[in-house]
Coordinates of N, CA and C in Angstrom, one line a residue:
A1 N -7.0 -8.9 32.6 CA -6.0 -8.4 31.7 C -5.4 -7.1 32.0
E2 N -4.2 -6.9 31.8 CA -3.5 -5.6 32.1 C -4.0 -4.5 31.2
E3 N -4.3 -3.4 31.8 CA -4.8 -2.2 31.0 C -3.8 -1.6 30.2
V4 N -4.1 -1.3 28.9 CA -3.2 -0.8 28.0 C -3.2 0.7 28.1
S5 N -2.0 1.3 28.3 CA -1.9 2.8 28.4 C -2.1 3.4 27.1
W6 N -2.3 4.8 27.1 CA -2.5 5.5 25.8 C -1.3 5.4 25.0
I7 N -0.1 5.5 25.6 CA 1.2 5.4 24.8 C 1.3 4.1 24.1
Q8 N 1.0 3.0 24.9 CA 1.1 1.7 24.3 C 0.1 1.5 23.1
W9 N -1.1 2.0 23.3 CA -2.2 2.0 22.3 C -1.8 2.7 21.1
F10 N -1.2 4.0 21.3 CA -0.9 4.8 20.1 C 0.3 4.1 19.3
C11 N 1.3 3.6 20.0 CA 2.4 3.0 19.3 C 2.0 1.7 18.6
S12 N 0.9 1.1 19.0 CA 0.5 -0.2 18.4 C -0.4 0.0 17.2
L13 N -0.8 1.3 16.9 CA -1.7 1.5 15.8 C -1.0 1.2 14.5
Q14 N -1.8 0.7 13.5 CA -1.2 0.4 12.2 C -0.6 1.7 11.6
G15 N 0.6 1.6 11.1 CA 1.3 2.7 10.5 C 2.2 3.5 11.5
N16 N 2.0 3.2 12.8 CA 2.8 3.9 13.8 C 4.1 3.1 14.3
D17 N 4.5 2.1 13.5 CA 5.6 1.2 13.9 C 6.9 1.9 14.1
F18 N 7.1 3.1 13.5 CA 8.3 3.8 13.6 C 8.5 4.4 15.0
F19 N 7.4 4.6 15.7 CA 7.4 5.2 17.1 C 7.9 4.2 18.1
T20 N 8.5 4.7 19.1 CA 8.8 3.8 20.3 C 8.0 4.4 21.5
E21 N 7.9 3.6 22.5 CA 7.1 4.0 23.7 C 8.0 5.0 24.6
V22 N 7.5 6.2 24.7 CA 8.2 7.2 25.5 C 7.9 6.8 27.0
A23 N 9.0 6.8 27.8 CA 8.8 6.5 29.2 C 7.9 7.5 29.9
E24 N 7.0 7.1 30.7 CA 6.1 8.1 31.4 C 6.8 9.1 32.2
D25 N 7.9 8.7 32.9 CA 8.6 9.6 33.8 C 9.2 10.8 32.9
F26 N 9.5 10.5 31.7 CA 10.1 11.5 30.8 C 9.0 12.5 30.4
V27 N 7.8 12.0 30.2 CA 6.6 12.9 29.9 C 6.2 13.7 31.1
Q28 N 6.4 13.1 32.3 CA 6.0 13.8 33.5 C 6.9 14.9 33.9
D29 N 8.1 14.9 33.4 CA 9.1 16.0 33.7 C 8.9 17.2 32.8
D30 N 8.5 18.3 33.5 CA 8.2 19.5 32.7 C 9.4 20.1 31.9
F31 N 10.6 19.8 32.5 CA 11.8 20.3 31.8 C 11.9 19.7 30.4
N32 N 11.5 18.5 30.2 CA 11.5 17.8 28.9 C 10.5 18.4 27.9
L33 N 9.5 19.1 28.4 CA 8.4 19.6 27.6 C 8.5 21.1 27.3
T34 N 9.6 21.7 27.7 CA 9.8 23.2 27.6 C 9.4 23.6 26.2
G35 N 8.6 24.6 26.1 CA 8.3 25.2 24.8 C 7.2 24.6 24.0
L36 N 6.8 23.4 24.4 CA 5.8 22.6 23.6 C 4.4 23.2 23.8
G37 N 4.1 23.8 24.9 CA 2.8 24.4 25.2 C 2.4 25.5 24.2
N38 N 3.4 26.1 23.6 CA 3.1 27.2 22.6 C 2.9 26.5 21.2
Q39 N 3.2 25.3 21.0 CA 3.1 24.6 19.7 C 1.8 23.8 19.6
V40 N 1.3 23.4 20.7 CA 0.1 22.5 20.7 C -1.1 23.1 21.3
P41 N -2.2 23.1 20.6 CA -3.5 23.6 21.2 C -4.0 22.6 22.3
Y42 N -4.8 23.1 23.2 CA -5.4 22.2 24.2 C -4.2 21.4 24.9
Y43 N -3.1 22.1 25.2 CA -1.9 21.4 25.7 C -2.2 20.6 26.9
D44 N -2.8 21.2 27.9 CA -3.0 20.5 29.2 C -3.9 19.3 29.1
Y45 N -4.9 19.5 28.3 CA -5.8 18.3 28.1 C -5.1 17.2 27.3
A46 N -4.3 17.6 26.3 CA -3.6 16.6 25.5 C -2.6 15.9 26.4
L47 N -1.9 16.6 27.3 CA -0.9 15.9 28.2 C -1.6 14.9 29.1
D48 N -2.8 15.3 29.6 CA -3.6 14.4 30.4 C -4.0 13.1 29.7
I49 N -4.3 13.2 28.4 CA -4.7 12.0 27.6 C -3.5 11.1 27.5
I50 N -2.3 11.7 27.2 CA -1.1 10.9 27.0 C -0.7 10.1 28.3
L51 N -1.0 10.8 29.5 CA -0.6 10.2 30.8 C -1.8 9.5 31.4
D52 N -2.9 9.3 30.6 CA -4.1 8.6 31.1 C -4.6 9.2 32.4
I53 N -4.6 10.5 32.5 CA -5.2 11.2 33.7 C -6.6 11.7 33.3
E54 N -7.6 11.3 34.1 CA -8.9 11.7 33.8 C -9.3 12.9 34.8
T55 N -9.8 14.0 34.3 CA -10.1 15.1 35.1 C -11.6 15.5 34.9
P56 N -12.2 16.1 35.9 CA -13.6 16.5 35.8 C -13.9 17.4 34.6
Q57 N -12.9 18.2 34.2 CA -13.0 19.2 33.1 C -13.3 18.5 31.8
D58 N -12.8 17.2 31.7 CA -13.0 16.5 30.4 C -14.5 16.4 30.0
E59 N -15.3 16.3 31.0 CA -16.8 16.2 30.7 C -17.4 17.5 30.2
L60 N -16.7 18.6 30.4 CA -17.2 19.9 29.9 C -17.0 20.1 28.4
L61 N -16.1 19.2 27.8 CA -15.8 19.4 26.4 C -16.9 18.9 25.5
T62 N -17.1 19.6 24.4 CA -18.1 19.2 23.4 C -17.4 18.0 22.6
D63 N -18.2 17.3 21.8 CA -17.6 16.2 21.0 C -16.5 16.8 20.1
E64 N -16.8 17.9 19.5 CA -15.9 18.6 18.6 C -14.6 18.9 19.3
Q65 N -14.7 19.5 20.5 CA -13.5 19.8 21.2 C -12.7 18.6 21.6
Q66 N -13.5 17.5 22.0 CA -12.8 16.2 22.4 C -12.0 15.7 21.2
E67 N -12.5 15.8 20.0 CA -11.8 15.4 18.8 C -10.5 16.2 18.6
L68 N -10.6 17.5 18.8 CA -9.4 18.4 18.7 C -8.4 18.0 19.7
V69 N -8.8 17.7 21.0 CA -7.9 17.3 22.0 C -7.2 16.1 21.7
E70 N -7.9 15.1 21.2 CA -7.3 13.8 20.8 C -6.3 14.0 19.7
S71 N -6.6 14.9 18.8 CA -5.7 15.2 17.7 C -4.4 15.9 18.2
A72 N -4.7 16.8 19.2 CA -3.6 17.5 19.8 C -2.7 16.6 20.6
A73 N -3.2 15.6 21.2 CA -2.5 14.6 22.0 C -1.5 13.8 21.0
E74 N -1.9 13.5 19.8 CA -1.0 12.8 18.9 C 0.1 13.7 18.5
V75 N -0.2 15.0 18.2 CA 0.9 16.0 17.9 C 1.9 16.1 19.0
L76 N 1.3 16.3 20.2 CA 2.2 16.5 21.4 C 3.0 15.3 21.6
Y77 N 2.5 14.1 21.5 CA 3.2 12.9 21.7 C 4.4 12.8 20.7
G78 N 4.1 13.1 19.4 CA 5.1 13.1 18.4 C 6.2 14.0 18.7
L79 N 5.9 15.2 19.2 CA 7.0 16.2 19.5 C 7.8 15.8 20.7
I80 N 7.1 15.2 21.7 CA 7.8 14.6 22.9 C 8.7 13.5 22.4
H81 N 8.2 12.7 21.5 CA 8.9 11.5 21.0 C 10.2 12.0 20.3
A82 N 10.2 13.0 19.5 CA 11.4 13.6 18.8 C 12.5 13.9 19.8
R83 N 12.1 14.4 21.0 CA 13.0 14.8 22.1 C 13.5 13.5 22.8
Y84 N 12.6 12.6 23.0 CA 13.0 11.4 23.8 C 14.0 10.5 23.0
I85 N 13.8 10.4 21.7 CA 14.8 9.5 21.0 C 16.2 10.1 20.8
G86 N 16.3 11.4 21.3 CA 17.6 12.0 21.3 C 18.3 11.7 22.6
T87 N 17.6 11.1 23.6 CA 18.2 10.7 24.9 C 18.8 9.3 24.8
Q88 N 19.7 9.0 25.7 CA 20.3 7.6 25.6 C 19.3 6.5 25.7
R89 N 18.3 6.7 26.6 CA 17.3 5.7 26.8 C 16.4 5.5 25.5
G90 N 16.0 6.6 25.0 CA 15.2 6.6 23.8 C 15.9 6.0 22.6
M91 N 17.2 6.4 22.5 CA 18.0 6.0 21.4 C 18.2 4.4 21.4
Q92 N 18.4 3.9 22.6 CA 18.6 2.5 22.8 C 17.3 1.7 22.3
Q93 N 16.1 2.3 22.6 CA 14.9 1.6 22.2 C 14.8 1.6 20.7
M94 N 15.2 2.8 20.1 CA 15.1 2.9 18.6 C 16.2 2.0 18.0
L95 N 17.3 1.8 18.6 CA 18.4 0.9 18.1 C 17.9 -0.5 18.0
E96 N 17.1 -1.0 18.9 CA 16.5 -2.3 18.9 C 15.7 -2.5 17.6
K97 N 14.9 -1.5 17.3 CA 14.1 -1.5 16.1 C 15.0 -1.5 14.8
Y98 N 16.1 -0.7 14.9 CA 17.0 -0.6 13.7 C 17.7 -1.9 13.5
K99 N 18.1 -2.6 14.6 CA 18.8 -3.8 14.4 C 17.9 -4.9 13.9
G100 N 16.6 -4.8 14.1 CA 15.7 -5.7 13.5 C 15.1 -5.2 12.2
S101 N 15.7 -4.2 11.6 CA 15.3 -3.6 10.3 C 13.8 -3.2 10.3
Q102 N 13.3 -2.8 11.5 CA 11.9 -2.4 11.6 C 11.6 -1.1 10.9
F103 N 12.6 -0.3 10.6 CA 12.4 0.9 9.8 C 12.4 0.7 8.3
G104 N 12.8 -0.5 7.9 CA 12.9 -0.9 6.5 C 14.3 -1.0 6.1
R105 N 14.5 -1.2 4.8 CA 15.8 -1.3 4.2 C 16.0 -0.4 3.0
C106 N 17.2 0.0 2.7 CA 17.5 0.9 1.6 C 17.0 0.3 0.3
P107 N 16.2 1.1 -0.5 CA 15.8 0.5 -1.8 C 16.8 0.4 -2.8
R108 N 18.0 1.1 -2.6 CA 19.1 1.1 -3.6 C 19.7 -0.3 -3.6
V109 N 19.7 -0.9 -4.8 CA 20.2 -2.3 -5.0 C 21.6 -2.5 -4.5
L110 N 22.5 -1.5 -4.8 CA 23.9 -1.6 -4.4 C 24.2 -1.5 -2.9
C111 N 23.1 -1.1 -2.1 CA 23.3 -1.0 -0.7 C 23.0 -2.4 0.0
E112 N 22.6 -3.3 -0.8 CA 22.4 -4.7 -0.4 C 21.6 -4.9 0.9
G113 N 20.4 -4.2 0.9 CA 19.5 -4.4 2.0 C 19.9 -3.8 3.3
Q114 N 20.7 -2.7 3.2 CA 21.2 -2.0 4.4 C 19.9 -1.4 5.2
A115 N 19.9 -1.6 6.5 CA 18.8 -1.1 7.3 C 18.9 0.4 7.4
V116 N 17.7 1.1 7.4 CA 17.6 2.5 7.4 C 17.1 3.1 8.8
L117 N 17.2 4.4 8.9 CA 16.7 5.1 10.2 C 15.8 6.2 9.8
P118 N 14.7 6.4 10.6 CA 13.8 7.5 10.3 C 14.4 8.9 10.4
L119 N 14.0 9.8 9.6 CA 14.5 11.1 9.5 C 13.4 12.1 9.2
G120 N 13.4 13.2 9.9 CA 12.5 14.3 9.5 C 13.3 15.4 8.7
Q121 N 12.7 16.0 7.7 CA 13.3 17.0 7.0 C 13.0 18.4 7.5
S122 N 12.2 18.4 8.6 CA 11.8 19.7 9.3 C 11.5 19.3 10.7
D123 N 11.9 20.2 11.6 CA 11.5 20.0 13.0 C 10.2 20.7 13.4
I124 N 9.6 21.3 12.4 CA 8.3 22.0 12.6 C 7.2 21.1 12.1
P125 N 6.2 20.8 13.0 CA 5.1 19.8 12.6 C 4.3 20.4 11.5
H126 N 3.6 19.4 10.8 CA 2.7 19.7 9.6 C 3.4 20.3 8.4
K127 N 4.7 20.1 8.3 CA 5.5 20.6 7.2 C 5.8 19.5 6.2
L128 N 6.5 18.5 6.6 CA 7.0 17.4 5.8 C 6.8 16.0 6.4
T129 N 6.6 15.0 5.6 CA 6.4 13.7 6.2 C 7.8 13.0 6.5
V130 N 7.7 11.9 7.2 CA 9.0 11.2 7.6 C 9.6 10.6 6.4
K131 N 10.9 10.6 6.3 CA 11.7 9.9 5.3 C 12.6 8.8 6.0
V132 N 13.4 8.1 5.3 CA 14.3 7.2 5.9 C 15.7 7.5 5.3
F133 N 16.7 7.4 6.2 CA 18.1 7.7 5.8 C 18.9 6.4 5.8
C134 N 19.7 6.2 4.7 CA 20.5 5.0 4.6 C 21.9 5.4 5.1
P135 N 22.5 4.8 6.1 CA 23.8 5.1 6.6 C 24.9 4.7 5.6
R136 N 24.6 3.8 4.6 CA 25.6 3.3 3.7 C 25.8 4.3 2.5
C137 N 24.7 4.6 1.8 CA 24.8 5.5 0.7 C 24.6 7.0 1.1
Q138 N 24.2 7.2 2.4 CA 24.0 8.5 2.9 C 23.0 9.3 2.2
D139 N 21.9 8.6 1.7 CA 20.9 9.3 1.0 C 19.5 9.1 1.7
V140 N 18.5 9.8 1.2 CA 17.2 9.8 1.9 C 16.2 9.3 0.9
Y141 N 15.2 8.5 1.5 CA 14.2 7.9 0.6 C 12.9 8.0 1.3
Y142 N 11.8 7.7 0.5 CA 10.5 7.6 1.1 C 10.3 6.2 1.7
P143 N 9.6 6.1 2.9 CA 9.4 4.8 3.5 C 8.6 3.9 2.5
K144 N 8.8 2.6 2.6 CA 8.1 1.7 1.7 C 6.6 1.7 1.9
S145 N 6.2 1.7 3.1 CA 4.8 1.7 3.5 C 4.1 3.1 3.3
S146 N 3.0 3.2 2.7 CA 2.3 4.5 2.5 C 1.8 5.0 3.8
R147 N 1.4 4.1 4.7 CA 0.9 4.5 6.0 C 2.0 5.2 6.8
K148 N 3.2 4.5 6.8 CA 4.3 5.1 7.5 C 4.7 6.4 6.9
A149 N 4.6 6.5 5.5 CA 5.1 7.6 4.8 C 4.2 8.9 5.1
A150 N 3.0 8.6 5.7 CA 2.1 9.8 6.0 C 2.4 10.4 7.4
T151 N 3.3 9.7 8.1 CA 3.7 10.2 9.5 C 4.5 11.5 9.4
D152 N 4.3 12.4 10.3 CA 4.9 13.7 10.3 C 6.4 13.5 10.6
G153 N 7.3 14.1 9.8 CA 8.7 14.0 10.0 C 9.3 14.7 11.3
A154 N 8.5 15.7 11.8 CA 8.9 16.4 13.0 C 8.9 15.5 14.2
Y155 N 8.2 14.4 14.1 CA 8.1 13.5 15.3 C 9.4 12.6 15.5
F156 N 10.3 12.8 14.5 CA 11.6 12.1 14.6 C 12.8 13.1 14.6
G157 N 12.5 14.3 13.9 CA 13.5 15.3 13.9 C 14.6 15.2 12.9
T158 N 15.3 16.3 12.6 CA 16.3 16.3 11.5 C 17.6 15.7 11.9
S159 N 17.8 15.5 13.2 CA 19.2 15.1 13.7 C 19.3 13.6 14.1
F160 N 18.1 12.9 14.2 CA 18.1 11.6 14.8 C 19.1 10.6 14.2
P161 N 19.1 10.3 12.9 CA 20.1 9.3 12.4 C 21.5 9.7 12.6
H162 N 21.8 11.0 12.5 CA 23.2 11.4 12.7 C 23.7 11.3 14.1
L163 N 22.7 11.6 15.1 CA 23.1 11.5 16.5 C 23.4 10.0 16.8
V164 N 22.5 9.1 16.3 CA 22.7 7.7 16.5 C 24.1 7.2 16.0
L165 N 24.4 7.5 14.8 CA 25.6 7.1 14.2 C 26.9 7.7 14.8
Q166 N 26.7 8.9 15.4 CA 27.8 9.6 16.1 C 28.0 8.9 17.4
A167 N 26.9 8.5 18.1 CA 27.0 7.9 19.4 C 27.5 6.4 19.3
Y168 N 27.1 5.8 18.2 CA 27.5 4.4 18.0 C 28.2 4.2 16.7
P169 N 29.5 4.7 16.6 CA 30.2 4.6 15.3 C 30.4 3.2 14.8
E170 N 30.3 2.2 15.7 CA 30.4 0.8 15.2 C 29.3 0.4 14.3
L171 N 28.2 1.2 14.4 CA 27.0 0.8 13.5 C 27.2 1.4 12.1
V172 N 28.1 2.3 11.9 CA 28.3 2.9 10.6 C 28.8 1.9 9.6
P173 N 28.1 1.5 8.6 CA 28.5 0.5 7.6 C 29.6 1.1 6.7
P174 N 30.4 0.2 6.1 CA 31.4 0.7 5.1 C 30.7 1.4 4.0
P175 N 31.2 2.5 3.5 CA 30.5 3.3 2.4 C 30.4 2.4 1.2
C176 N 29.4 2.6 0.4 CA 29.2 1.9 -0.8 C 29.9 2.6 -1.9
T177 N 31.0 2.0 -2.4 CA 31.8 2.6 -3.4 C 31.4 2.2 -4.8
E178 N 30.6 1.2 -4.9 CA 30.2 0.7 -6.2 C 29.1 1.6 -6.8
V179 N 29.3 1.9 -8.0 CA 28.3 2.7 -8.8 C 27.8 1.9 -9.9
Y180 N 26.5 2.0 -10.1 CA 25.8 1.3 -11.2 C 26.4 1.8 -12.6
Q181 N 26.8 0.8 -13.4 CA 27.3 1.2 -14.8 C 26.3 0.8 -15.8
A182 N 25.9 1.8 -16.6 CA 24.9 1.6 -17.7 C 25.6 0.8 -18.8
R183 N 24.9 -0.3 -19.3 CA 25.5 -1.1 -20.4 C 24.5 -1.3 -21.5
I184 N 24.9 -1.4 -22.7 CA 24.1 -1.8 -23.8 C 24.7 -3.0 -24.5
F185 N 24.0 -4.1 -24.4 CA 24.6 -5.4 -25.0 C 26.0 -5.7 -24.4
G186 N 26.1 -5.4 -23.1 CA 27.3 -5.7 -22.4 C 28.4 -4.7 -22.5
F187 N 28.2 -3.7 -23.3 CA 29.2 -2.6 -23.5 C 28.8 -1.4 -22.6
R188 N 29.8 -0.9 -21.9 CA 29.5 0.3 -21.0 C 29.1 1.5 -21.9
V189 N 28.1 2.2 -21.5 CA 27.7 3.4 -22.2 C 28.6 4.5 -21.7
H190 N 29.2 5.2 -22.7 CA 30.1 6.3 -22.4 C 29.3 7.5 -21.8
K191 N 29.8 8.0 -20.7 CA 29.1 9.1 -20.0 C 28.8 10.2 -20.9
S192 N 29.7 10.6 -21.8 CA 29.5 11.8 -22.6 C 28.8 11.5 -23.9
S193 N 28.4 10.3 -24.2 CA 27.8 10.0 -25.5 C 26.5 10.8 -25.7
K194 N 25.7 10.8 -24.7 CA 24.4 11.6 -24.9 C 24.7 13.1 -25.0
T195 N 25.6 13.5 -24.2 CA 26.0 14.9 -24.2 C 26.5 15.4 -25.5
D196 N 27.4 14.5 -26.1 CA 28.0 14.8 -27.4 C 26.9 14.9 -28.5
E197 N 26.0 13.9 -28.4 CA 24.9 13.9 -29.4 C 24.1 15.1 -29.3
L198 N 23.7 15.5 -28.1 CA 22.9 16.7 -27.9 C 23.6 18.0 -28.4
A199 N 24.9 18.0 -28.0 CA 25.7 19.2 -28.4 C 25.8 19.3 -29.9
S200 N 26.0 18.2 -30.6 CA 26.1 18.2 -32.1 C 24.8 18.7 -32.7
R201 N 23.7 18.3 -32.1 CA 22.4 18.8 -32.6 C 22.2 20.3 -32.5
R202 N 22.7 20.8 -31.4 CA 22.6 22.3 -31.2 C 23.5 23.1 -32.0
T203 N 24.6 22.5 -32.4 CA 25.6 23.3 -33.1 C 25.2 23.6 -34.6
P204 N 25.0 24.9 -34.9 CA 24.6 25.2 -36.3 C 25.6 24.8 -37.3
P205 N 25.2 24.4 -38.5 CA 26.1 24.0 -39.6 C 26.9 25.3 -40.0
H206 N 28.2 25.0 -40.4 CA 29.0 26.1 -40.9 C 28.7 26.5 -42.3
G207 N 29.0 27.7 -42.7 CA 28.8 28.2 -44.0 C 27.7 29.2 -44.2

C-alpha cells in the first residue's frame, strides 16, 4: 500500500474537511514561508514533520516536547495553507470543494442553498475560529459542524472568499433581493408598529 504523507493524513482527519492538500514543492520553497519562523515555536522540527523528514535530533526530544512539536506542525501547516489557497493552484483546489458544496450551504432560507466559502476574521492564529461567507447575501455565519467550527480562522485568512470571487467573477451569484416579510394571519406587520407602541409607552401623559 502507498504510504500516506503527513499532509494527506492531516487533511483526512475528521473536522479538517475545509483544508486542501498543500503541494510539497510549495512548502519546500523558503520564500513562501517568509516570516512564519517567528510565529511558530519549534519551527524547524514542525517543518520536518510536515515534509515527512526524519532527523536524528527527533530522538533527543522528550515526550512533552514531541507533543509541542506536533501541535506546532498543525499551526504551521494552517498558516502555510492560508498562503497556499491565495495562489492560483491552491485556489483551484478549493474551488473544486466549493463547487461540490463541501464547505456547506448558507443557512439563510432566502439564499436557497447557496454554497459558502471559508473565511477567517483574523489573520493571527489563536484569535478567532473559522466562519463561512455566503457570496449571495454577503454575510458571515458559523459552520454547521461543530468540529469544523473549532478550526482556527487564520488558516484560511480574511481575504480568501473575496480573492476567489474577484478572480472568478462568473462564480458570483445574483444578489438576493428578497427580504423576509413578517406576517400575522397573512397581514404584513408594519415596521413601525412596535416602535410606535414603545414610543407611546414612554411618552408621559399631558396635564
